[in-house]
Each structure stands twice: as C-alpha cells, then as structure tokens.
Tab-separated table of C-alpha atoms in Angstrom:
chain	number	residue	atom	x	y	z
A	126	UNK	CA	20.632	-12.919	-16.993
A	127	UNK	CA	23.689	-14.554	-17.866
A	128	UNK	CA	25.291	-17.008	-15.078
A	129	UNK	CA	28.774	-15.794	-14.613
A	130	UNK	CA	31.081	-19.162	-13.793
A	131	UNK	CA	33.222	-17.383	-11.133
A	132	UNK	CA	30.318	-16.387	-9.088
A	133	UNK	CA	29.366	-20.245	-8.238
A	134	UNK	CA	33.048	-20.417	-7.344
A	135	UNK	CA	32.633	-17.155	-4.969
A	136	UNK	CA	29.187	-18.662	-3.705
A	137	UNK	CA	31.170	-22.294	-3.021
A	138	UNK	CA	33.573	-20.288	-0.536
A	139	UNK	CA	31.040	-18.108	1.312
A	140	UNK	CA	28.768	-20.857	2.139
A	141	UNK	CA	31.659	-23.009	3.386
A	142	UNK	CA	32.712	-20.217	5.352
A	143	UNK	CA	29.151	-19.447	6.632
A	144	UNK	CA	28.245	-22.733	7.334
A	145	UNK	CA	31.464	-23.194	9.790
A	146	UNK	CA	33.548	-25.577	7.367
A	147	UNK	CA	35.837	-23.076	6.585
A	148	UNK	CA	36.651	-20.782	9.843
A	149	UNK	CA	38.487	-17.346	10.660
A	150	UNK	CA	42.518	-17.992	9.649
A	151	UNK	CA	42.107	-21.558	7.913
A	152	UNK	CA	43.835	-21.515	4.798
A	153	UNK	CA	42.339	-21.983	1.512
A	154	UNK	CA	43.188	-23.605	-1.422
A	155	UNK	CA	45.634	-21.885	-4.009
A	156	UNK	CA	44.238	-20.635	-7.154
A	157	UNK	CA	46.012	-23.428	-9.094
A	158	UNK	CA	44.691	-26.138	-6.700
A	159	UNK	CA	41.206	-24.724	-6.658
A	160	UNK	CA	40.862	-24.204	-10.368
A	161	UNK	CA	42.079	-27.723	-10.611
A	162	UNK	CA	39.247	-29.274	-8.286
A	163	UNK	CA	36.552	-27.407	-9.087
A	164	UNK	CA	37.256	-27.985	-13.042
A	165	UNK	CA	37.192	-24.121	-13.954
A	166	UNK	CA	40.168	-21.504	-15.350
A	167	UNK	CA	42.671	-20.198	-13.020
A	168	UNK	CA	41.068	-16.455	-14.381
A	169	UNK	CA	37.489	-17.933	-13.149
A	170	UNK	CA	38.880	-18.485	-9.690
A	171	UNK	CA	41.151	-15.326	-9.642
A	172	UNK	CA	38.092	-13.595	-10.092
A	173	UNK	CA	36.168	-15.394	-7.376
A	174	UNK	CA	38.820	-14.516	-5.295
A	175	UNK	CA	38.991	-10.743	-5.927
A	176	UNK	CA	35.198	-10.449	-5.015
A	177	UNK	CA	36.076	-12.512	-1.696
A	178	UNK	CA	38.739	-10.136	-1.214
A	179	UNK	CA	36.577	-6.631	-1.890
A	180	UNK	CA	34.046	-8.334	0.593
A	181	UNK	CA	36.423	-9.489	3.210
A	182	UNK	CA	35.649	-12.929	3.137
A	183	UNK	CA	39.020	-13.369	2.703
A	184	UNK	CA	42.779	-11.955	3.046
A	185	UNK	CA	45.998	-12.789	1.261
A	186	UNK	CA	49.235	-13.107	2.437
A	187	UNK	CA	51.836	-12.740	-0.444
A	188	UNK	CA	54.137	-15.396	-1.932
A	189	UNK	CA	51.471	-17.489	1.212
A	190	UNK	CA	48.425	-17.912	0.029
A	191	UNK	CA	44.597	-16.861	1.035
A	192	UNK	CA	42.879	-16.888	4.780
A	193	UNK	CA	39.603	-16.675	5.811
A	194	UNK	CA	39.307	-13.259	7.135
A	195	UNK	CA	35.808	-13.252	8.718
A	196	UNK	CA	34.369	-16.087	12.170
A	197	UNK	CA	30.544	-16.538	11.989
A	198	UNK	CA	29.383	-17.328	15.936
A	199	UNK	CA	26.604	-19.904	14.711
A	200	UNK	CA	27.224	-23.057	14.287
A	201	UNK	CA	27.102	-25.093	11.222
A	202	UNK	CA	23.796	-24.328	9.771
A	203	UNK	CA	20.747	-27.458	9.621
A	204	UNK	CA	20.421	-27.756	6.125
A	205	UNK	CA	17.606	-29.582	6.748
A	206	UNK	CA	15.464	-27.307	8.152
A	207	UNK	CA	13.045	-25.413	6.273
A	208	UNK	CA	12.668	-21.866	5.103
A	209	UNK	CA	10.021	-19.640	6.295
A	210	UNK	CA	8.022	-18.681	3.180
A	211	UNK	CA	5.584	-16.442	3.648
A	212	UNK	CA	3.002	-17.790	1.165
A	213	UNK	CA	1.108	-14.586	-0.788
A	214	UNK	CA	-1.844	-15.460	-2.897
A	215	UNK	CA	-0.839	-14.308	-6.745
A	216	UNK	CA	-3.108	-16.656	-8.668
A	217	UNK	CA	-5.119	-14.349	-11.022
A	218	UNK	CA	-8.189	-15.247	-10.574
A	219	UNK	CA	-10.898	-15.961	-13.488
A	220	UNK	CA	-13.303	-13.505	-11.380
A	221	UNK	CA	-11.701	-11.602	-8.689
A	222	UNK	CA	-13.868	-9.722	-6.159
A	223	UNK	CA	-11.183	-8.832	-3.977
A	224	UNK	CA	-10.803	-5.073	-4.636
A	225	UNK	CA	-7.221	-5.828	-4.826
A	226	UNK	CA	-7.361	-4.449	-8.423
A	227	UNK	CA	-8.751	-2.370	-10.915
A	228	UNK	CA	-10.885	-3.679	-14.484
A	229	UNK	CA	-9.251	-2.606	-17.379
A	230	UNK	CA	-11.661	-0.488	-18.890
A	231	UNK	CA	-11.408	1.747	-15.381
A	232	UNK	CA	-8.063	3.712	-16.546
A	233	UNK	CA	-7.009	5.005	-19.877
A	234	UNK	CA	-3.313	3.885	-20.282
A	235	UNK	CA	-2.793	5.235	-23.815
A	236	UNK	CA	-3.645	8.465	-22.261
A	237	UNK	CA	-1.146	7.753	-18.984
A	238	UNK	CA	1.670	6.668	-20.804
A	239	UNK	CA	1.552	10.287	-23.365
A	240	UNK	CA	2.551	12.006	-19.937
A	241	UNK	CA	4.734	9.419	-19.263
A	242	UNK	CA	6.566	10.524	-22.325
A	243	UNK	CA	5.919	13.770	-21.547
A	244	UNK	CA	7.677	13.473	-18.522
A	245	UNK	CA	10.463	11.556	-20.016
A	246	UNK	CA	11.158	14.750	-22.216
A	247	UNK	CA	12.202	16.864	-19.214
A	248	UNK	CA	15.654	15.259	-19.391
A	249	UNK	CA	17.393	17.636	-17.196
A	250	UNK	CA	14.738	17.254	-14.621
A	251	UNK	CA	15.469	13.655	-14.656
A	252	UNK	CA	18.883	13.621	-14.176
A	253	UNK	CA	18.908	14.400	-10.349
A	254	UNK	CA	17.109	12.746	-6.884
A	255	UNK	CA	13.521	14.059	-6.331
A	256	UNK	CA	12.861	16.675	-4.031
A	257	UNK	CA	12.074	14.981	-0.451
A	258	UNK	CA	9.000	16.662	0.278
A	259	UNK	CA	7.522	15.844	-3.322
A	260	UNK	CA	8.030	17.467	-6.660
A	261	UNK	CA	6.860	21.229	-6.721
A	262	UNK	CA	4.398	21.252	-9.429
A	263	UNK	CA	2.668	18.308	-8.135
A	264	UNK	CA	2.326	19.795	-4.678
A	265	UNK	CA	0.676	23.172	-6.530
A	266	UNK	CA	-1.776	20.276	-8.756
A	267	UNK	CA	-3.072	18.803	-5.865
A	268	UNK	CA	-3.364	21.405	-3.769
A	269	UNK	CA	-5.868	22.916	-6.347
A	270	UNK	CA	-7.125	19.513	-6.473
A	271	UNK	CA	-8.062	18.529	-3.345
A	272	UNK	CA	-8.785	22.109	-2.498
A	273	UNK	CA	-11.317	21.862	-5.453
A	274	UNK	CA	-13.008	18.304	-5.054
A	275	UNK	CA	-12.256	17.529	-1.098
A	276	UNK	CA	-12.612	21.170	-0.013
A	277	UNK	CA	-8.748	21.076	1.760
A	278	UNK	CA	-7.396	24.334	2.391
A	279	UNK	CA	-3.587	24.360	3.050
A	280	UNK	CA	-0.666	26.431	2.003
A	281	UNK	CA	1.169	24.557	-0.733
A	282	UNK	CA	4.294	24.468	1.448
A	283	UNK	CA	2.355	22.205	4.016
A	284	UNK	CA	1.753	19.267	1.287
A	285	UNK	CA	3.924	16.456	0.793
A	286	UNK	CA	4.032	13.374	-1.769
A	287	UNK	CA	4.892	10.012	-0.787
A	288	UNK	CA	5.468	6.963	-2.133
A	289	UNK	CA	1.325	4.990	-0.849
A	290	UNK	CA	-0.562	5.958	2.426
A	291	UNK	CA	1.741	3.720	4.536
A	292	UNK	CA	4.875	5.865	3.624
A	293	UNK	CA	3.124	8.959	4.577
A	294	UNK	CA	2.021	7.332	7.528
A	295	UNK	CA	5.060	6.365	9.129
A	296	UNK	CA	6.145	10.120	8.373
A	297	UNK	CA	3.386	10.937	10.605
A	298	UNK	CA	4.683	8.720	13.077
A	299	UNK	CA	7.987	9.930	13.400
A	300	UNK	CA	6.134	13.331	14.641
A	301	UNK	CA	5.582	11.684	17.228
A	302	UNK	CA	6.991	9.804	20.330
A	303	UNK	CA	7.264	6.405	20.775
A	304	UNK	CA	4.138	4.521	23.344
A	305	UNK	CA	1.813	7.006	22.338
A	306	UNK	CA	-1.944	6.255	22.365
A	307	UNK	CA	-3.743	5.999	18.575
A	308	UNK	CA	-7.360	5.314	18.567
A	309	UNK	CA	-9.235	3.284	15.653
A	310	UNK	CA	-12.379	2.115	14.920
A	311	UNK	CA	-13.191	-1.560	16.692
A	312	UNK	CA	-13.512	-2.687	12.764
A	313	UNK	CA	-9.741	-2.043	12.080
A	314	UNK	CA	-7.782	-0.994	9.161
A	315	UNK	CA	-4.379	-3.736	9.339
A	316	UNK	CA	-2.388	-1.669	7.031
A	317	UNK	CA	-2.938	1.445	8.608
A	318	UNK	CA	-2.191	-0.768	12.252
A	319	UNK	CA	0.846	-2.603	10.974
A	320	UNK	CA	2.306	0.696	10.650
A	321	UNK	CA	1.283	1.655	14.585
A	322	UNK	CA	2.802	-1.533	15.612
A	323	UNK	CA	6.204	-1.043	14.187
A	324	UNK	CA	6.291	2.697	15.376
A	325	UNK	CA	5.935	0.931	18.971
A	326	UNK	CA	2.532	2.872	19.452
A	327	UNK	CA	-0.780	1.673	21.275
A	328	UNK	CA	-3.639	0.887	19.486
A	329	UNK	CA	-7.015	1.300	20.902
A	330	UNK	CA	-10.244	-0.484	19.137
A	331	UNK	CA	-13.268	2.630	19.746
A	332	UNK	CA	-16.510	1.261	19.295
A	333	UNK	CA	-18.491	2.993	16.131
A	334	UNK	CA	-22.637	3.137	16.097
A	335	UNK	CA	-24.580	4.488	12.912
A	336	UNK	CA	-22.946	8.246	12.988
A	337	UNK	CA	-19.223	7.169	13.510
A	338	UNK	CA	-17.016	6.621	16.332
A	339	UNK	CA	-18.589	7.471	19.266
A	340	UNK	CA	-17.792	10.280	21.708
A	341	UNK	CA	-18.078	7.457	24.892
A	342	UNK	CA	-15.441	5.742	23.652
A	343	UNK	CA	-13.475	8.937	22.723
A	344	UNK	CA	-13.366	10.049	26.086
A	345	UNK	CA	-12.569	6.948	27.563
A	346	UNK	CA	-9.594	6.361	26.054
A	347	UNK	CA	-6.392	8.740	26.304
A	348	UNK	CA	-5.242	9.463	22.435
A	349	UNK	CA	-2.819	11.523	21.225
A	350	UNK	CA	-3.690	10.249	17.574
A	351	UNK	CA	-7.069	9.156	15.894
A	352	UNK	CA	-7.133	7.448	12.833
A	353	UNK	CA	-10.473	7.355	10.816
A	354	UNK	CA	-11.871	6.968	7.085
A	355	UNK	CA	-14.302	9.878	7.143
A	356	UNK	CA	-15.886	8.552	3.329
A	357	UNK	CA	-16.343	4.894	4.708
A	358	UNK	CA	-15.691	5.435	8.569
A	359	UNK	CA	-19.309	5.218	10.043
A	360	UNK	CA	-21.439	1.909	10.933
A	361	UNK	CA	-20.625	-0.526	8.330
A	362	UNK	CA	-18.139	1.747	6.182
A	363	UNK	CA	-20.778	4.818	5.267
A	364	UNK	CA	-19.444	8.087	5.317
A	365	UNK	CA	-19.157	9.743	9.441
A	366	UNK	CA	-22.235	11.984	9.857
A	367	UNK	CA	-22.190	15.705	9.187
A	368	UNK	CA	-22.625	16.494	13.246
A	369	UNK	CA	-20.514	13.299	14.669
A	370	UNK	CA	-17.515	14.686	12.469
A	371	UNK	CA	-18.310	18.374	14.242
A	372	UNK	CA	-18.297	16.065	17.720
A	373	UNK	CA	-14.895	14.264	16.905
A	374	UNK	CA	-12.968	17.945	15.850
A	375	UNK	CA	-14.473	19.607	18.832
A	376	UNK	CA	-13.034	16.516	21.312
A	377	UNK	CA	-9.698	16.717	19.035
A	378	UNK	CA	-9.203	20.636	19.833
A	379	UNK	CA	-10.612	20.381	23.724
A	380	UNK	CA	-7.869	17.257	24.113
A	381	UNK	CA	-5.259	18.454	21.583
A	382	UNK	CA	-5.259	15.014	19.774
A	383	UNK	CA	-4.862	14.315	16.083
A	384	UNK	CA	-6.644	13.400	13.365
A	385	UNK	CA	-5.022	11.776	10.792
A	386	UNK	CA	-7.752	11.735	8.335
A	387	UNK	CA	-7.541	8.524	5.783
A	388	UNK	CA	-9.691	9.965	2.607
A	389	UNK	CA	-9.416	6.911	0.757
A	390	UNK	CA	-11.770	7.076	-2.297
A	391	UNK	CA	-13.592	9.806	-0.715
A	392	UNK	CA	-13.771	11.533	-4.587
A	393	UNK	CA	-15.228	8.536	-5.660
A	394	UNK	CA	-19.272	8.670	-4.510
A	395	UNK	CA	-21.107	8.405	-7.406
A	396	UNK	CA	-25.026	8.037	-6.766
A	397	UNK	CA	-25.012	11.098	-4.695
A	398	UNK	CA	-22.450	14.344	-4.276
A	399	UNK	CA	-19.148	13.559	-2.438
A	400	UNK	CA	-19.162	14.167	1.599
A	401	UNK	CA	-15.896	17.148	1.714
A	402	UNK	CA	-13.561	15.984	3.542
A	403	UNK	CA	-13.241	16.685	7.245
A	404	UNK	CA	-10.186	18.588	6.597
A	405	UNK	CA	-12.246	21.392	5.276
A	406	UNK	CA	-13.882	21.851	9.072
A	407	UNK	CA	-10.117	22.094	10.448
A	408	UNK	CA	-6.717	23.402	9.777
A	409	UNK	CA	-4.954	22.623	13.249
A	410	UNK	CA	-6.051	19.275	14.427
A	411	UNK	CA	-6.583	17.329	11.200
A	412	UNK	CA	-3.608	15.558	9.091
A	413	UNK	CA	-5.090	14.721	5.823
A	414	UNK	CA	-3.922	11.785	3.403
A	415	UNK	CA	-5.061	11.300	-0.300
A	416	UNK	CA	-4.486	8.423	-2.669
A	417	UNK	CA	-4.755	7.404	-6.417
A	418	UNK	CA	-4.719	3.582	-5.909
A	419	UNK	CA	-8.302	3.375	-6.920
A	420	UNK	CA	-8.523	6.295	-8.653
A	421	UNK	CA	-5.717	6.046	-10.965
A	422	UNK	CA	-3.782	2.877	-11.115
A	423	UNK	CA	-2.807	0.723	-7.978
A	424	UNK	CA	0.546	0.227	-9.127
A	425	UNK	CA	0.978	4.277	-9.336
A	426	UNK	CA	2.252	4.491	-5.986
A	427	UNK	CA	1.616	8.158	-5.322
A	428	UNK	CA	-0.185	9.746	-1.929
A	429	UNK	CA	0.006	12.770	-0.609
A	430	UNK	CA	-0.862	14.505	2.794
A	431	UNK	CA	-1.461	18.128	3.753
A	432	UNK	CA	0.041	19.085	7.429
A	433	UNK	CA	-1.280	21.411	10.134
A	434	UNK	CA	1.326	24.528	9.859
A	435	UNK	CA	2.634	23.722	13.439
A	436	UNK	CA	3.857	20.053	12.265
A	437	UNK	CA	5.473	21.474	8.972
A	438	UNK	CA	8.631	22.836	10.760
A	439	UNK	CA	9.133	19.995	12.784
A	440	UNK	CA	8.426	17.740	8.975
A	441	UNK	CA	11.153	19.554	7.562
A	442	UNK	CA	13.522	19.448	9.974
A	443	UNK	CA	13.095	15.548	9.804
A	444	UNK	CA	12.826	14.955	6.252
A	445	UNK	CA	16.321	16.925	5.872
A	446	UNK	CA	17.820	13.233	6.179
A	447	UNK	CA	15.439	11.460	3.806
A	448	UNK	CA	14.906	10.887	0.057
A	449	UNK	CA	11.887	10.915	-2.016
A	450	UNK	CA	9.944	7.480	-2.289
A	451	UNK	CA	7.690	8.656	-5.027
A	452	UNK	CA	8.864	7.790	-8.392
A	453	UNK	CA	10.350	11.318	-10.036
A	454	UNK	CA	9.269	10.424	-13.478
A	455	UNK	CA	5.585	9.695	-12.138
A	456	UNK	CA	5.025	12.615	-10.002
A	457	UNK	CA	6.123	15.008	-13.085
A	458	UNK	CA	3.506	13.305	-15.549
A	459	UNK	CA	0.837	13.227	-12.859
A	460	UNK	CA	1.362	17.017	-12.201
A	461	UNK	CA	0.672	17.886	-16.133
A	462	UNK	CA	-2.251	14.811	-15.909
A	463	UNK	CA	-3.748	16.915	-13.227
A	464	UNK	CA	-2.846	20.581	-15.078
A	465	UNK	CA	-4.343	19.492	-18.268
A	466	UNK	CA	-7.823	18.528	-16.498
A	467	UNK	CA	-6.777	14.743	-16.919
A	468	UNK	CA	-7.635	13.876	-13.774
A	469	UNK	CA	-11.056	15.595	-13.491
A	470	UNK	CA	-12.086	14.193	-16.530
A	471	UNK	CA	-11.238	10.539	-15.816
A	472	UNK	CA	-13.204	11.011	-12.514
A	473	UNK	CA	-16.489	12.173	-14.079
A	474	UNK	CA	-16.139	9.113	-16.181
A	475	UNK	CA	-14.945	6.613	-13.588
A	476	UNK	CA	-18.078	7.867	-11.354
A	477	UNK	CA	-20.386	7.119	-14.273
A	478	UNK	CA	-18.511	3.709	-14.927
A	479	UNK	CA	-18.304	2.328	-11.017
A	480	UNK	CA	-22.038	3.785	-10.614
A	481	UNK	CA	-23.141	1.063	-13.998
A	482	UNK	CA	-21.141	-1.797	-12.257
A	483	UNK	CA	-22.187	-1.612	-9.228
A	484	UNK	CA	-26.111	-1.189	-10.473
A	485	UNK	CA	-25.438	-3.962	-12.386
A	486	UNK	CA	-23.874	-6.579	-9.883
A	487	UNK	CA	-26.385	-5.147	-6.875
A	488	UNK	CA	-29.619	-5.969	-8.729
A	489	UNK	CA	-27.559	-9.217	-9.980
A	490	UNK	CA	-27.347	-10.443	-6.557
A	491	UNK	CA	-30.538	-9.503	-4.939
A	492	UNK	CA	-32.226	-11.420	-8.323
A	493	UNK	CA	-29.826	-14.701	-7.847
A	494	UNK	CA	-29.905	-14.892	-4.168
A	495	UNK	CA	-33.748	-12.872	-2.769
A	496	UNK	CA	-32.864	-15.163	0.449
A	497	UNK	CA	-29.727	-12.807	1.145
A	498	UNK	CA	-29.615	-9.189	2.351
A	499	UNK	CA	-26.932	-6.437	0.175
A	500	UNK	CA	-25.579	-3.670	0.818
A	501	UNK	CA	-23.965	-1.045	-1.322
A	502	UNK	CA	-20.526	0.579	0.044
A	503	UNK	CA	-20.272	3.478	-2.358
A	504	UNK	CA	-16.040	4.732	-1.768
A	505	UNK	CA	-15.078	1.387	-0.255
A	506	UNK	CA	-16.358	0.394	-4.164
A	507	UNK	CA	-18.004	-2.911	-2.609
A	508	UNK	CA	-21.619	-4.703	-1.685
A	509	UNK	CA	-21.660	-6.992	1.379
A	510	UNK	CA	-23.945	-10.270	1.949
A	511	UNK	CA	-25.209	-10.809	4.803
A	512	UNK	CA	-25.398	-15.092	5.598
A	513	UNK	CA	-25.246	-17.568	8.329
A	514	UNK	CA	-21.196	-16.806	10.607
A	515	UNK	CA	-20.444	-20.277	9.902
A	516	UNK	CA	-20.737	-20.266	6.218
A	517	UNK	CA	-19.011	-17.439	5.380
A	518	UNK	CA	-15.525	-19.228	5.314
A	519	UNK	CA	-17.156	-22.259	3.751
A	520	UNK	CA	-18.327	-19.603	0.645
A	521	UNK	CA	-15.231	-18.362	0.270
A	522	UNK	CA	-13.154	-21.594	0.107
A	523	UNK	CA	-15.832	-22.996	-2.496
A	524	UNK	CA	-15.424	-19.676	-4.954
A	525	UNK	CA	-11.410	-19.943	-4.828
A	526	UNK	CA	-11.921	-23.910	-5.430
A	527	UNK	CA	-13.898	-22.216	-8.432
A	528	UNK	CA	-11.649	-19.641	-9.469
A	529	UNK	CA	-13.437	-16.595	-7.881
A	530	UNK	CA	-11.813	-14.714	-5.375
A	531	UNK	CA	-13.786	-12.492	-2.483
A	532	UNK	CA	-13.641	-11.463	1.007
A	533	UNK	CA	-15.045	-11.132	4.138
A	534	UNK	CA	-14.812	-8.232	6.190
A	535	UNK	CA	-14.636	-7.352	10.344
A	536	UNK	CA	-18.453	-7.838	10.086
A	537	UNK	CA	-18.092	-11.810	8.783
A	538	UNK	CA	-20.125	-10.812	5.985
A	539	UNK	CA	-19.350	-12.119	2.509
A	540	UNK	CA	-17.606	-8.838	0.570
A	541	UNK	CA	-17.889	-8.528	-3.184
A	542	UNK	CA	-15.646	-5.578	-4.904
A	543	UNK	CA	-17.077	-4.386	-8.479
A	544	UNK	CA	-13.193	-2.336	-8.782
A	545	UNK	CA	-11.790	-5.654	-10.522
A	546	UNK	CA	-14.332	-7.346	-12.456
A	547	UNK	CA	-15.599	-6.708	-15.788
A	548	UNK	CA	-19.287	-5.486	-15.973
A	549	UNK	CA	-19.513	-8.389	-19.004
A	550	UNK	CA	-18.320	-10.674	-16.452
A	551	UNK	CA	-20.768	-9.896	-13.944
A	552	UNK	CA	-23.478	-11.984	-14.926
A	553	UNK	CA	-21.721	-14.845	-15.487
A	554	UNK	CA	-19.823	-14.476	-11.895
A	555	UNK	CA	-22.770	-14.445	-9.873
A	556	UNK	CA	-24.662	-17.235	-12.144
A	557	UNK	CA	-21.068	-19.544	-10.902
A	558	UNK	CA	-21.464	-18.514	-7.359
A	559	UNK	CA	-25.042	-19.452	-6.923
A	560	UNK	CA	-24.221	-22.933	-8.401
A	561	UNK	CA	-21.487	-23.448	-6.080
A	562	UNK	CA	-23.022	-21.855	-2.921
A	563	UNK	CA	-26.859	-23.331	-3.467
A	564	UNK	CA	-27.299	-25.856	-5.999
C-alpha cells in the first residue's frame, strides 16, 4: 500500500496530543510554519489537518489559527514500556500433528472454487447483506443433510448458519441469563469455555467414566445448560453410550436443562457406522451444532445449529438487531455443493482416506515404539500415547526443536492428529520422532 506523506504528518499531531505534549486549547502551529518544520507541502499539511479536523483532534478558529480540541486524562505515556504481545505459534511445521489443519489431498479445491464461481454468478444475490438467520437454501441443504446423515429432525425455520461453533454459541448464550449454571465434562473443551466465561456463566467440571458423563455428577450439580460432544464425549473422547445418552435426555427433561449438543466430526467415523446424533432422541431439550472445519475446509467458517421450537421465537426476536457472520458468497456455493451431492460424495471419500491414514500411522507407531500403548480416536481424527507424566512436555519440546508439532491432551498423554499430515509423510515422521525421543 502506498504511504501517503500527510498521514505521518496527521500521526505526528495525534501522538503529541495523546501523549500529553500537546493538550486541550494549546495552539498549534500554522500550516505555513508546520510545512516549513516538518519539510513537507503546505497541501501535505492542509490535508493532515482536514483529517484532524473530521476526527476532532482539532478545531480552527478563522483568520486564528488551529486548537487542540480533545484532553486525554492519562498522563504522558512510558514509551519505554513494553507491549503486550500475545505470542501465537504460526511456524508451519515440516510435520504437524496438531489437528490444527487439514492435508491437502483431504479437500478437492478445483471442485470448491466451481461453486465459488457459481455463486459469484448470482450477482443480484450478492449485492445485498445476508439474511441474519442464514441464507435460505442453505438452511433447506442441511436440514436434508443432517436430517439424512445425523438423523436431526427440525423444521427448516428452526436452523440457523453462523459464522464457526463459537458464533453460534454465544447466540445460545444470549438465550439465556447471565450466572447461569453450564455443566462440562472434567476434560474440558477451552473454546467452547472461553465462550461461558465471557457470557459471565458458571462452569462446572462433571466427572465422565467409560459410558459418558455420569448421572452422580448430573444430579449434583444445578445446570441450566450441559455442554457435551456426543461422537467423542465418553471416557477418553469415544462416542457417549447408546443408554447413558437415554440417561442424560431423561435428567435434561425431569430438570428442564439444556443440551447443547457439540457434533463435531460426528459424520466422520469411518471403521464402523456413525453413532446418530443425540438430537434424533429429542426435539425439546437438545440444541444441536454442526461444523465443516474438518469436513470441508477449516478456513470455511460455516456452522450451523437446529433450535428446540420454544427457543426459535425468542432467537428471532434477538437476532432482529444482528447481521449475518457467515460469508454470503460461501453459504450460496455450499448450498448447491450440498444440492448437487458434493458433500456426500466428498464424505464417502474422506472416510475411506482418514480410515488409510490413520491405519497407516497406528500400526506405524505400535511397530516404532511396542514399549508404548495407542489408541485410536475415530471423530476427534487422532491416536494418543500413553508415557511416563513427566515426559510428556519433554517429547513435545524435543519434536518442535525438530520441526514436528503435537499435543497433549487433559489426559497428559502425547496426541498425534493424522487430519494434517501427509500419509507419504507418515513414515518418515514417526522414524524422526523415535530418534529424537529414544535414540
């Protein structure tokens, strides 16, 4: 982008006014005398000077000169003292494990970006703000869609589109009062709590055994909300039994609590037939939300959530006020992905394709490391290993040292994602790993 010379000027002014150096009614130099010290045009500070003026840094009194118009309370700032940087970790790692992304050869993009231009077409549809609750003809895709593959059975009028499971979330929240009681399982989800927390509701840890969350710790705690993963919600991240989830729904309707059912990946269970969603078992108690992040792209930030009918009304009424967060363009050429059969097609292929990897890097493992237990974690598209507590952090700092990135989860195991690595890669991965962990 081109640097524009009368913006440094402006910028000049604003922090001398911000800092305390120049304060509310002090005069400022003429254009002539300012032009003159700073070495620039008289237009270059004019036009400094009319930006001051739209912003109200500044006033002018005429045939006087210009005032500072605005008095900052703090006092000059320590230029000294540091910035608070949040450090994220972008390096793009040789061999990343981290399930933070997807391997190329998981998502056709030539085929993506012909709806894309598909989409692009409908000009007239593009030339407005998206509808808040979501784009019709999406809604009426993945209705049939989840209806279909998750076995979710709601009017199309109680389905909404947002822009990731957080967004949707925090719609959920606002159906609710502030200080109210959400329960989730003692392993934790922070994305899903991050969103609790700045909704100013209570989070309660329930413990979980091999079936789920357990019914003890149901009753014990006073909910109006319960967040689970019902594909990778049980001991460990398995699926929640077939009777616990029949337990939970019965407590739900007996307390009149919430579900707010997280199906992340729950489509995606590829050695045996995908668990339905607990949705399917209730139309009153359960608030299910659906993603693409795996599925599709991660960077096609599209969810969606079907409503009980007696929170739609109430939904409405407060969405009145909002705008879409969805991307317009994306929702319109994800509906005709998901029309033309797209999207069932690219799942009975991505099944097949995560179902190789994750063959491939299990029996990998147990070969290179017999001394080590694994475990495959089907939707949450991972394999754990098991080792000593106090190595786990030691493993992990050696494979970033080494250009590998992976995890640990709420168990302190060692956590190994097969979403971002290249089966060709595999081999080669775990052959690094054992030379930097054991030899």
């Amino acid at each position: 982008m081109k640097d524009y010379k009368y913006l440094e000027v402006y910028q000049t002014i604003v922090d001398d006014i911000e800092n305390g150096y120049l304060k509310y009614n002090d005069k400022i130099p003429s254009i002539r005398k300012m032009a003159k010290q700073l070495d620039v045009s008289r237009t270059t500070v004019e036009s400094a000077y009319l930006q001051l003026l739209v912003e109200g840094y500044i006033y002018a009194k005429e045939k006087v000169g210009y005032y500072v118009d605005v008095q900052f309370s703090n006092q000059i700032k320590n230029k000294k003292n540091p910035k608070v940087i949040t450090k994220i970790d972008s390096h793009h790692y040789r061999y990343d494990f981290s399930g933070r992304l997807v391997d190329v050869e998981s998502f056709n993009l030539d085929t993506w970006k012909k709806y894309i231009k598909k989409a692009l077409n409908q000009s007239e549809d593009l030339m407005s703000y998206g509808e808040p609750l979501g784009e019709m003809p999406l809604r009426v895709a993945l209705q049939e869609y989840s209806h279909e593959y998750r076995g979710v059975r709601h009017p199309v009028n109680n389905y909404i589109i947002g822009a990731g499971f957080q967004i949707l979330l925090y719609h959920v929240c606002s159906l609710f009062g502030k200080d109210n009681i959400v329960g989730i399982e003692e392993g934790g989800f922070k994305q899903a709590e991050a969103v609790f927390h700045d909704c100013h509701m209570q989070v309660v840890k329930l413990p979980v055994d091999e079936e789920g969350i357990t019914l003890e710790g149901l009753r014990q705690a006073n909910l109006k909300l319960l967040y689970l993963n019902s594909s990778s919600g049980g001991y460990h991240g398995h699926p929640i039994k077939q009777q616990r989830r029949l337990e939970i729904i019965e407590y739900a309707r007996a307390n009149q609590v919430y579900i707010i059912e997280d199906d992340h990946n729950g489509e995606l269970k590829f050695n045996t037939k995908p668990i339905d969603a607990m949705s399917k078992l209730d139309n009153d108690h359960i608030i299910y939300i659906g993603s693409f992040s795996k599925l599709l792209l991660p960077s096609i930030r599209i969810s969606y959530m079907a409503l009980p009918n007696q929170l739609v009304q109430l939904f409405y009424e407060k969405s009145r006020d909002y705008h879409q967060t969805a991307s317009k363009l994306e929702q319109l050429a994800l509906a005709m992905y998901v029309e033309d059969g797209q999207l069932a097609r690219h799942l009975k292929r991505l099944r097949k394709h995560y179902r190789n990897k994750s063959t491939h890097l299990l029996q990998k493992l147990r070969t290179t490391f017999p001394q080590h237990k694994f475990e495959l974690y089907e939707t949450s598209l991972k394999i754990t290993m098991a080792i000593k507590a106090d190595l786990v952090d030691q493993y992990i700092a050696l494979a970033k040292q080494n250009d590998i990135l992976v995890n640990k989860n709420s168990n302190n195991q060692i956590t190994l994602s097969f979403s971002g690595i290249l089966d060709q890669d595999i081999d080669e991965a775990v052959d690094r790993l054992k030379e930097i962990w054991i030899n």
